[in-house]
XYZ file of C-alpha atoms in Angstrom:
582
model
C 109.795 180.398 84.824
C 106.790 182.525 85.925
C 103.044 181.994 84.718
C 100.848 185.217 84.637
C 97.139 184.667 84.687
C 94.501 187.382 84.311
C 90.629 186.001 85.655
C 87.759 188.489 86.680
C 89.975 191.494 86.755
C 92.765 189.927 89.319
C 96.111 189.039 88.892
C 98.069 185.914 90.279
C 101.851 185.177 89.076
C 103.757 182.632 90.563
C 106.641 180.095 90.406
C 106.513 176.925 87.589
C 109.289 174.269 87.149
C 109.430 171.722 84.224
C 107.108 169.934 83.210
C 103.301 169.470 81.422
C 100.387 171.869 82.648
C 96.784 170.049 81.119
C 94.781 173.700 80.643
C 90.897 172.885 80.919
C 87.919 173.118 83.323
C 88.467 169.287 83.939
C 88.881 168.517 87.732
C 92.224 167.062 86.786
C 93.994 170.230 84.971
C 96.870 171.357 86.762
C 95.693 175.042 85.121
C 91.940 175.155 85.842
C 89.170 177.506 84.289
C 86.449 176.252 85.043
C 84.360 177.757 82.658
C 81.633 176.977 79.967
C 83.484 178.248 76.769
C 86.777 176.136 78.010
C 86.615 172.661 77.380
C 87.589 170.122 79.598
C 90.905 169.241 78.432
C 91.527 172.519 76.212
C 95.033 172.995 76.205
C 98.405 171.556 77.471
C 101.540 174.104 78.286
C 104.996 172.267 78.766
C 108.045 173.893 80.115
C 111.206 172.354 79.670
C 115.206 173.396 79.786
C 113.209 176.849 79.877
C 111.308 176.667 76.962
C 107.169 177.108 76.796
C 105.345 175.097 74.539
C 101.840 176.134 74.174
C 99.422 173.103 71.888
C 95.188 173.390 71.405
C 93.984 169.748 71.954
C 91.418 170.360 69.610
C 89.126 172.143 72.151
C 85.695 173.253 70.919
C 86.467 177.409 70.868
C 90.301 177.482 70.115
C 92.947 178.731 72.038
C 94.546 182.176 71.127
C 97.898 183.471 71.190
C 98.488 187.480 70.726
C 95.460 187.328 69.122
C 95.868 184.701 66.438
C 94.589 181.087 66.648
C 97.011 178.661 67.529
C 97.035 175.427 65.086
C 99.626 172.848 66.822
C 102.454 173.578 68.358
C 104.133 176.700 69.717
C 106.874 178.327 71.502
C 106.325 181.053 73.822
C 108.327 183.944 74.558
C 108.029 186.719 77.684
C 105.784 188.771 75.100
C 102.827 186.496 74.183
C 99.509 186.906 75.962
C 97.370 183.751 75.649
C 93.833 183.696 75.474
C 91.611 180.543 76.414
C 87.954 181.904 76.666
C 87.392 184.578 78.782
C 90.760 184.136 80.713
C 94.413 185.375 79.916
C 97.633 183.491 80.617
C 101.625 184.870 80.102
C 104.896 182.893 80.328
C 107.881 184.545 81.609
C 111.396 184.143 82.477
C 111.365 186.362 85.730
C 108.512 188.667 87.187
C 106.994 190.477 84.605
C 107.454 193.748 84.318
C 105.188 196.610 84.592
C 104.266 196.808 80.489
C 103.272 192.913 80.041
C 101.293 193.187 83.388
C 99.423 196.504 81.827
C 99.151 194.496 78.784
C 97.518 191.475 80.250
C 95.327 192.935 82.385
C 93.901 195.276 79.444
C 92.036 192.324 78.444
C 88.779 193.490 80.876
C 88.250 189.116 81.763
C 86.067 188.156 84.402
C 87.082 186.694 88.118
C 86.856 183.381 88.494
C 89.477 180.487 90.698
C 92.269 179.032 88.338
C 94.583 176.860 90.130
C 97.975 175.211 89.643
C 98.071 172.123 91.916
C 102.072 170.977 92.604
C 103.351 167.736 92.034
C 101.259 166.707 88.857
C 101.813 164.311 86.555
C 104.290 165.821 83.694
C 104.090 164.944 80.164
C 106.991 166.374 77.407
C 105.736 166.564 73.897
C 109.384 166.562 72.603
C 108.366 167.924 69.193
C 105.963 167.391 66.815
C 107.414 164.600 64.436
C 107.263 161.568 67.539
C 105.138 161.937 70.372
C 107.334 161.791 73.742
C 106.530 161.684 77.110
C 108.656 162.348 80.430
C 107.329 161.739 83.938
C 107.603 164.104 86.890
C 107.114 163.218 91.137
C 103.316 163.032 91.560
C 102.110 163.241 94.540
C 97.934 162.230 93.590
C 95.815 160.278 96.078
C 94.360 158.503 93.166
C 94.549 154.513 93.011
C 96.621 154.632 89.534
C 99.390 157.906 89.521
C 99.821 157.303 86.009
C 96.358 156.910 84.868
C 96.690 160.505 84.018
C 100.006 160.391 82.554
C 99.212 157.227 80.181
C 96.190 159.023 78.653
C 98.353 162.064 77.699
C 100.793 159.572 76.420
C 97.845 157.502 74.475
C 96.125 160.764 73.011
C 99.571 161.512 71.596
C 100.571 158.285 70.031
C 96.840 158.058 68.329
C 97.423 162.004 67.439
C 100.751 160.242 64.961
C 98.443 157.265 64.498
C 96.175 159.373 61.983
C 98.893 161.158 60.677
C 100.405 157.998 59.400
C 97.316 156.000 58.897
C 94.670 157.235 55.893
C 91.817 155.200 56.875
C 89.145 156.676 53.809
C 92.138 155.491 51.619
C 92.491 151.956 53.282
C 88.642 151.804 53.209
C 88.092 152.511 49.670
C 90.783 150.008 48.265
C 88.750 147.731 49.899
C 90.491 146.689 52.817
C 88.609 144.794 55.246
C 88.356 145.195 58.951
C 90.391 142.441 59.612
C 93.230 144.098 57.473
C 92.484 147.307 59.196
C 93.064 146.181 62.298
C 96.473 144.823 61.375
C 97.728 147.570 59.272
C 96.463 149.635 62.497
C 98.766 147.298 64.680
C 101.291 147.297 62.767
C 101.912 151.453 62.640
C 100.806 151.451 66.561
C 103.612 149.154 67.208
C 106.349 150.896 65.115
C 105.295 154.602 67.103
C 105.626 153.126 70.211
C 109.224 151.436 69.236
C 110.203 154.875 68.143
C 109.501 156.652 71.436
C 111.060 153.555 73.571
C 114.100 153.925 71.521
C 114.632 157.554 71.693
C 113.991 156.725 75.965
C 111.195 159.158 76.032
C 108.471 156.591 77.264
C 108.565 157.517 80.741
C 108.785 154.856 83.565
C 106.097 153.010 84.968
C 103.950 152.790 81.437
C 104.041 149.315 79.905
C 104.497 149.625 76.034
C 102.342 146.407 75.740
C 99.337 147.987 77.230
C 99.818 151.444 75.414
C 99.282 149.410 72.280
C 96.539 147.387 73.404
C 94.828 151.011 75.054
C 95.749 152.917 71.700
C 94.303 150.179 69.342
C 91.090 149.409 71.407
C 90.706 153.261 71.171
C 90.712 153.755 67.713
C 89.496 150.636 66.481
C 87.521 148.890 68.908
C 85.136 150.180 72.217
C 87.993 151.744 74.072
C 88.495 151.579 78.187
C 85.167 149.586 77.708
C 87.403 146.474 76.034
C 88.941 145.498 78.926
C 85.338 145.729 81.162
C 83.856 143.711 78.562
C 86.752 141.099 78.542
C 86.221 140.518 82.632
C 83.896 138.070 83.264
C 82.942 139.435 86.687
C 81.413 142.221 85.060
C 77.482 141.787 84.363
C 76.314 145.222 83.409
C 78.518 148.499 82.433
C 76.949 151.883 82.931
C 79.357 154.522 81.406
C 77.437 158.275 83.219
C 79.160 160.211 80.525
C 82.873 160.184 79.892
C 84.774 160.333 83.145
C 81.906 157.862 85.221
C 81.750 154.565 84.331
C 79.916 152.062 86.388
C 79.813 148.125 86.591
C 77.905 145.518 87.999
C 79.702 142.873 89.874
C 78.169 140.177 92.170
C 74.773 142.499 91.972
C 76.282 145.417 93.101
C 77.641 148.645 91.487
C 81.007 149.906 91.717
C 82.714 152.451 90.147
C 85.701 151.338 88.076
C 88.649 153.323 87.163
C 87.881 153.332 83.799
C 87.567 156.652 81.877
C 87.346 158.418 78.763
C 88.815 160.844 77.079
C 86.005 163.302 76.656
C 82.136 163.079 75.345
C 84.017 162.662 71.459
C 85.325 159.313 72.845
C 81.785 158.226 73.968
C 80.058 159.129 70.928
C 82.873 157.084 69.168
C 82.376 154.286 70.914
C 78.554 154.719 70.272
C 78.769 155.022 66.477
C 80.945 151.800 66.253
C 78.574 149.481 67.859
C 75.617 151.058 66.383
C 77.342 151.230 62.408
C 76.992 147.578 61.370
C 73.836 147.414 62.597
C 72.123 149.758 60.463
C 71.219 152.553 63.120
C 72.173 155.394 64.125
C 72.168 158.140 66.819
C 72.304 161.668 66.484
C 70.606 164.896 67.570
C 67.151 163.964 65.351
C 67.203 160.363 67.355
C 69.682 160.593 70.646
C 69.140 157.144 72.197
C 69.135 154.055 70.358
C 68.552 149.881 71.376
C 71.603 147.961 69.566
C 73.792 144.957 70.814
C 77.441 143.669 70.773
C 78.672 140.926 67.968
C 78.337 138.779 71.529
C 74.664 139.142 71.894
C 74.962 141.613 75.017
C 72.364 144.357 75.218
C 72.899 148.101 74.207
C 70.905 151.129 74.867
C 72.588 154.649 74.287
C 71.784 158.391 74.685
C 73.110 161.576 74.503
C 73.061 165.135 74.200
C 70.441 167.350 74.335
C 68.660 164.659 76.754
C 71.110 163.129 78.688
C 72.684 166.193 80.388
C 75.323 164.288 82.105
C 77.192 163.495 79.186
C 76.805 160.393 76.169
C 75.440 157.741 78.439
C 75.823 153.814 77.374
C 74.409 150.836 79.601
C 75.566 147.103 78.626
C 74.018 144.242 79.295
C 76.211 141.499 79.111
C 75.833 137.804 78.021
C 78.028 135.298 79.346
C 80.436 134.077 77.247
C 79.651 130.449 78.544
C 75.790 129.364 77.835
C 74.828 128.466 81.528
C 73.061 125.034 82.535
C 70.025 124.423 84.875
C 72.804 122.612 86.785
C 74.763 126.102 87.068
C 71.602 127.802 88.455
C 70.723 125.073 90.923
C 74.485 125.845 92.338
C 73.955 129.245 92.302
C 70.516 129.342 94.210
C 68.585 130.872 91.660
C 65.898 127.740 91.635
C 65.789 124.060 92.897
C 66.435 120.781 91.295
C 62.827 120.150 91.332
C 61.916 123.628 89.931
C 63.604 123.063 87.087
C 62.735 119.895 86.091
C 59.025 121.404 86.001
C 60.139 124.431 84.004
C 61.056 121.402 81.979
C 58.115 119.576 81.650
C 56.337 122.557 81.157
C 58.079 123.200 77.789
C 58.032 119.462 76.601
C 54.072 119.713 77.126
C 54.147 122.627 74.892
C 52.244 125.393 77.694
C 52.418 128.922 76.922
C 55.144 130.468 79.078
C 54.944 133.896 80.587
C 58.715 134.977 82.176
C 58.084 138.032 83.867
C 60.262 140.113 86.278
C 61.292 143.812 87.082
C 64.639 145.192 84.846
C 67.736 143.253 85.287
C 66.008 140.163 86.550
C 67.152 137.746 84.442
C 64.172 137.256 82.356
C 66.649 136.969 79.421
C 68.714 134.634 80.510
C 65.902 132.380 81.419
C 64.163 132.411 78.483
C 67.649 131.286 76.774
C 67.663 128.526 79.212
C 64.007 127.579 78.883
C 63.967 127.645 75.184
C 66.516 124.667 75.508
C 64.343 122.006 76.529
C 62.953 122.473 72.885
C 62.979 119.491 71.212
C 65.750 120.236 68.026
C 63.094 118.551 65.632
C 60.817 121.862 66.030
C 60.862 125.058 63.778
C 61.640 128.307 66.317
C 60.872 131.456 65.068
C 62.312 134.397 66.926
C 61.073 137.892 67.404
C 63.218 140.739 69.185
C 63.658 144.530 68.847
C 67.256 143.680 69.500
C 68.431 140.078 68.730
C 69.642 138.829 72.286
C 68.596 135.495 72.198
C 71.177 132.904 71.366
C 69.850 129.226 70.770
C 71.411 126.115 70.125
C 68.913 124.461 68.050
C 69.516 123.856 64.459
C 66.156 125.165 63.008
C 65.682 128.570 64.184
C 64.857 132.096 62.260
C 65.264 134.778 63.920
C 63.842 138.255 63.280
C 64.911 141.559 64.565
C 62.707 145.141 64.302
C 63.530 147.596 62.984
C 63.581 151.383 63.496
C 62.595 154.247 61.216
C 65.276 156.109 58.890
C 66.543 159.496 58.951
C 62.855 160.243 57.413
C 61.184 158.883 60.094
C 59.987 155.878 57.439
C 60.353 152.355 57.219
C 60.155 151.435 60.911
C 59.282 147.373 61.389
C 57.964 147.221 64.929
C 57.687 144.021 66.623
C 53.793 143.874 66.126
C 54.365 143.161 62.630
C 56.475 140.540 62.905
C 55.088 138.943 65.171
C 51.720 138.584 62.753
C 54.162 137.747 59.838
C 55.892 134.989 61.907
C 52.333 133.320 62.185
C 52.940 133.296 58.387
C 56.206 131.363 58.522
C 54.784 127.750 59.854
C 56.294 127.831 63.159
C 56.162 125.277 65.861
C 57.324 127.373 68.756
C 57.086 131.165 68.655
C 59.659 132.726 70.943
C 58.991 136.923 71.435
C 61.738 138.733 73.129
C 59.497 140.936 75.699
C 56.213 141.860 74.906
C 55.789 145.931 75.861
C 52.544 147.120 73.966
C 50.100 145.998 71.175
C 51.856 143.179 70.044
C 50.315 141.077 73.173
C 47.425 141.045 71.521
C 49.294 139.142 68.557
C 50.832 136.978 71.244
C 48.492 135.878 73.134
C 46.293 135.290 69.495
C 49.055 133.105 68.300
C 48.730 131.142 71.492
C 45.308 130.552 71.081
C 45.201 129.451 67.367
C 48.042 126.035 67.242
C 50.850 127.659 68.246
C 51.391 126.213 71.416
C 54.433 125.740 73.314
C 54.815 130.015 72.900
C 57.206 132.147 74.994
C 58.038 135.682 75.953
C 58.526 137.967 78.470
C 56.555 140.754 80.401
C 57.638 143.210 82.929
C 55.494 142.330 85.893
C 56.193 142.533 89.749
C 54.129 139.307 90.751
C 52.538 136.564 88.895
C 49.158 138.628 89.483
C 50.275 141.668 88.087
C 51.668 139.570 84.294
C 47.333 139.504 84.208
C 47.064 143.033 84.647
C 49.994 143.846 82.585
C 48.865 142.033 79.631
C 44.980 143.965 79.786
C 46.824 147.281 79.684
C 49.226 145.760 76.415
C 46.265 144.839 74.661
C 44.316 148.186 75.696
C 47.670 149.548 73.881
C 46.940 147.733 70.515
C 44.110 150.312 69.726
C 41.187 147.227 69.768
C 38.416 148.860 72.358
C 37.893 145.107 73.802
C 35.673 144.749 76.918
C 37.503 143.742 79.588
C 35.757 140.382 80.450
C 36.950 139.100 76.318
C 40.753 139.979 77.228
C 40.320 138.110 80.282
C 39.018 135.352 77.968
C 41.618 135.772 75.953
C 44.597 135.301 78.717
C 42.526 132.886 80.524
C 42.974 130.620 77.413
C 46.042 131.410 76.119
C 48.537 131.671 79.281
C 49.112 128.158 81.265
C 52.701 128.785 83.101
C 53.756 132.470 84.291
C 57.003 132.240 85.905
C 58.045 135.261 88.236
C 62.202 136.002 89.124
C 63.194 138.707 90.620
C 66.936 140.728 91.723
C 66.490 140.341 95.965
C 68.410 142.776 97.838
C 71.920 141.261 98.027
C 71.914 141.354 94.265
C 70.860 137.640 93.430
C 68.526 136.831 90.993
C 66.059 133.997 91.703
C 63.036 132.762 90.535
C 60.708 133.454 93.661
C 56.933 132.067 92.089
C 56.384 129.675 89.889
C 51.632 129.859 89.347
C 49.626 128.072 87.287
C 47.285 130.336 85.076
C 43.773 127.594 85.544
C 40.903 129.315 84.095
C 38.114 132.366 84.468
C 35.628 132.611 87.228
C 33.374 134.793 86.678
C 35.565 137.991 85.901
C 38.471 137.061 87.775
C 41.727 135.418 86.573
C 42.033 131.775 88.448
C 45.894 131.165 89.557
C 47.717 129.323 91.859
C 51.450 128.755 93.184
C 53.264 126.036 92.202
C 56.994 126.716 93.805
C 57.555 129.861 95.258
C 60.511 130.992 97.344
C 60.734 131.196 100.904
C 62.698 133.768 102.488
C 63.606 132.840 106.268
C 66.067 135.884 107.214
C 69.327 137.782 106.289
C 72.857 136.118 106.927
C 76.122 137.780 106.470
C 76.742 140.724 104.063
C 73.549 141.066 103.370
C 73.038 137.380 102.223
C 69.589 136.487 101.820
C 68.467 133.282 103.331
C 65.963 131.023 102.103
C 64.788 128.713 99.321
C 62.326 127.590 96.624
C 59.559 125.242 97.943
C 56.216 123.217 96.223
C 53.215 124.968 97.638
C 51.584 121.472 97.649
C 49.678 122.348 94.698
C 49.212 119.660 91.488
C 48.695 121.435 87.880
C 45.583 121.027 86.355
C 46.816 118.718 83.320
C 48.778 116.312 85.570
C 46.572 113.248 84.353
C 47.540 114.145 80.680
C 51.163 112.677 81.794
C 50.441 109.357 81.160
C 48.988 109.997 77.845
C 52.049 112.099 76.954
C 54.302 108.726 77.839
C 55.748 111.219 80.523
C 56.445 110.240 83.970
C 56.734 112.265 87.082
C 56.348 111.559 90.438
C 53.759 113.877 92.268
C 56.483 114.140 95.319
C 58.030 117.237 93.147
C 54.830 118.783 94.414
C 54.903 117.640 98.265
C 56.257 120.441 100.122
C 57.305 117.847 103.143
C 59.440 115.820 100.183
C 63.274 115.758 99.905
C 62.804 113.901 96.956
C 64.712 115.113 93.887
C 62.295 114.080 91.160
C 63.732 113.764 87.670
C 61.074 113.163 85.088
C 61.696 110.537 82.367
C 59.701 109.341 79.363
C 58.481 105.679 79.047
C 58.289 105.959 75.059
């Protein structure tokens, strides 16, 4: 068979053989227009036992044959001019003759390159009862030659999945999601049998993993499931639907994970942002949410992120790390932590601070365990991320405005009604404007033993940090009373940072000791040494006492604490483990 095609006035015939021809401006369509009223997978042509099937894939302006929309499947003939966009395609048996060519080229389209790459994968919709599939040689460079051929495959079996599958009905008889996700199983699995026993499920495509691929797309977070099932995987980045980034061992890679199109994104996007109450749409395009896990979740799309519906995950590990796990992994010392840990039993105020992607998170977690169980903790996030193990704990979560712009609960509040709530510790997420003020009031009036985060890039600038958050509250406080303020409310301010090989370490630990005359008083406890670079990159060093003793070290005693002031001796090899003598 011949195709035709008609773009900016010239004419290009030549040769096809069986097989499936994706139409779209996608850099994968074997028939490309790349143009802004085609859509990026807009239509899909299959020649077999010379027949021409032409089907829309639901594209955004419709595909046209003759003239006439075309709504599923159909079956070309020599005569039929089809239009998608601005450009004009014919099937024909032999060369065309001189009255189809007249006819095509009547259409007045513009120029523009469409190209039909050999040796493509080949897909065979069969008809329009069972979706079928048949491969063809392929001769791509990519890492996976099917990857192209399972997604026409997987769009196909969840076309017949919502034929056969009413989910308003299932949803309204009051079906729950654990119901709908068998029912959804169950009809997944008998499709697939149906194609495997009529032997149109072509070779190379597991049937396991079709179901697993087809399910997670239409009921769970799609190619992001199996991302968010490896643990190697710290952060996903997903650049709109066909880049998706991840995170492993600090650095980024780009995985081989894709989407269908931006429809598939903003899919994914609605699910994890549904039970939670929110939403995201053209009157608010980027929301904060999280994962049933705990992991992080910030979203945004069209009309400000250009490059498609872009989703970054933070995740949590599904195993709640030990001090022992960091000491292994370099991030602090043996004796480092066993401070962090008398800092806590003492009850000090605790600034974590850090740049994005830090750790300050995960720290906190970890720090908040030294809490004795016997206290009340009292929580306060704009997305709930912290997961403690202690049996008295509330925890609060903000929340945004409606689709009126009313009812918004911003952290500031809660953090004055937690005061409210007779905590003993107050625990506050990451502290970004007026709500500072709140903290570091709380801190000053019982509630010691307080912690939260900043975004700081040294122990120095957590001081000038928290000036400009209180600035932010809208209280026109002269600078020296802030100062007061921090002075008296901050004892510990803990610094980590992400070094250049990707690890995250705690590189200060200071001491916050009082107000001379209008300058903050601090100094170093631990900090980290850096003494070169080994291979890959690998930074060399480690975290050392700066031969400094705290302030309140002669309130040990009184505390029925004990501690041996070599964790402070920078000469010491001593690993000092603090114990209690009552």
């Amino acid at each position: 068979m011949y195709l035709t095609t008609l773009i900016n006035g010239a004419r290009e015939t030549r040769e096809i053989t069986d097989g499936s021809y994706m139409i779209g401006r996608g850099e994968s369509c074997r028939i490309r227009l790349p143009f802004a009223d085609v859509s990026e997978r807009h239509a899909i042509l299959t020649v077999r036992n010379g027949r021409a099937i032409l089907e829309d894939l639901h594209s955004a302006n419709g595909t046209y044959v003759n003239g006439e929309q075309v709504d599923g499947a159909v079956t070309l003939d020599g005569g039929m001019v089809v239009q998608v966009g601005e450009s004009m395609l014919r099937v024909s048996d032999a060369l065309g003759s001189e009255d189809a060519e007249e006819e095509v080229e009547g259409s007045g389209v513009t120029r523009q390159e469409c190209r039909v790459p050999d040796g493509e994968d080949a897909v065979d919709q069969g008809g329009r009862d069972t979706p079928v599939a048949s491969e063809e040689d392929s001769s791509s460079a990519s890492a996976d030659p099917y990857r192209e051929l399972r997604r026409n495959v997987q769009e196909q079996i969840q076309h017949e999945l919502l034929k056969r599958m009413d989910m308003k009905r299932l949803t309204l008889q009051g079906v729950d999601r654990e119901g709908l996700e068998e029912t959804a199983r169950e009809k997944i699995r008998a499709i697939i049998d149906e194609v495997v026993a009529k032997g149109r499920l072509p070779d190379g495509i597991d049937p396991v993993r079709l179901e697993e691929d087809v399910f997670n797309e239409a009921l769970r977070l799609g190619p992001l499931e199996e991302l968010l099932a490896d643990d190697a995987v710290s952060e996903i980045m997903v650049n709109g639907p066909h880049k998706v980034y991840v995170e492993r061992g600090g650095k980024l890679q780009l995985s081989d994970c894709q989407f269908t199109d931006d429809a598939s994104v903003l899919a994914v996007i609605e699910r994890i942002i549904a039970p939670l109450g929110r939403r995201c749409d053209e009157s608010q395009p980027y929301v904060d949410a999280r994962l049933a896990d705990g992991s992080r979740v910030n979203a945004i799309i069209a009309p400000l992120a250009l490059s498609g519906p872009t989703i970054t995950i933070r995740k949590f590990a599904k195993k709640a790390l030990t001090p022992e796990d960091f000491i292994r992994f370099g991030t602090w010392t043996h004796n480092a932590a066993e401070f962090m840990k008398l800092c806590v039993l003492l009850r000090k105020n605790i600034i974590v601070a850090g740049g994005t992607g830090s750790g300050k998170t995960t720290l906190l977690n970890l720090l908040s365990g030294y809490i004795p169980s016997t206290e009340r903790i009292v929580t306060v996030e704009d997305a709930a991320e912290l997961r403690l193990q202690q049996p008295h704990v509330v925890r609060l979560e903000a929340r945004p405005p409606n689709i009126e712009g009313k009812g918004a609960v911003p952290i500031r509040d809660l953090v004055k009604n937690c005061l409210r709530m007779r905590p003993d510790r107050i625990i506050v997420g990451e502290c970004r404007g007026g709500e500072a003020l709140d903290m570091l009031q709380a801190m000053n009036t019982g509630h010691d033993g307080s912690l939260t985060t900043v975004h700081a890039n040294s122990p120095r600038d957590v001081i000038s940090r928290l000036e400009t958050m209180v600035l932010m509250s809208g209280m026109e406080l002269p600078s020296r009373a802030i100062r007061e303020q921090i002075a008296s409310a901050v004892d510990i301010v803990i610094h980590e940072s992400r070094l250049s090989d990707g690890s995250r370490k705690v590189v200060a630990i200071s001491e916050v000791t009082g107000l001379e005359g209008n300058q903050i008083v601090m100094q170093d406890i631990f900090t980290f040494r850096q003494r070169g670079v080994g291979e890959n990159g690998k930074i060399i060093g480690e975290m050392k006492p700066c031969g400094a003793i705290p302030t309140w070290y002669d309130q040990l005693a009184g505390r029925g604490i004990v501690c041996d002031p070599k964790m402070f001796d920078p000469d010491s090899r001593v690993d000092v483990t603090i114990r209690r003598t009552r």
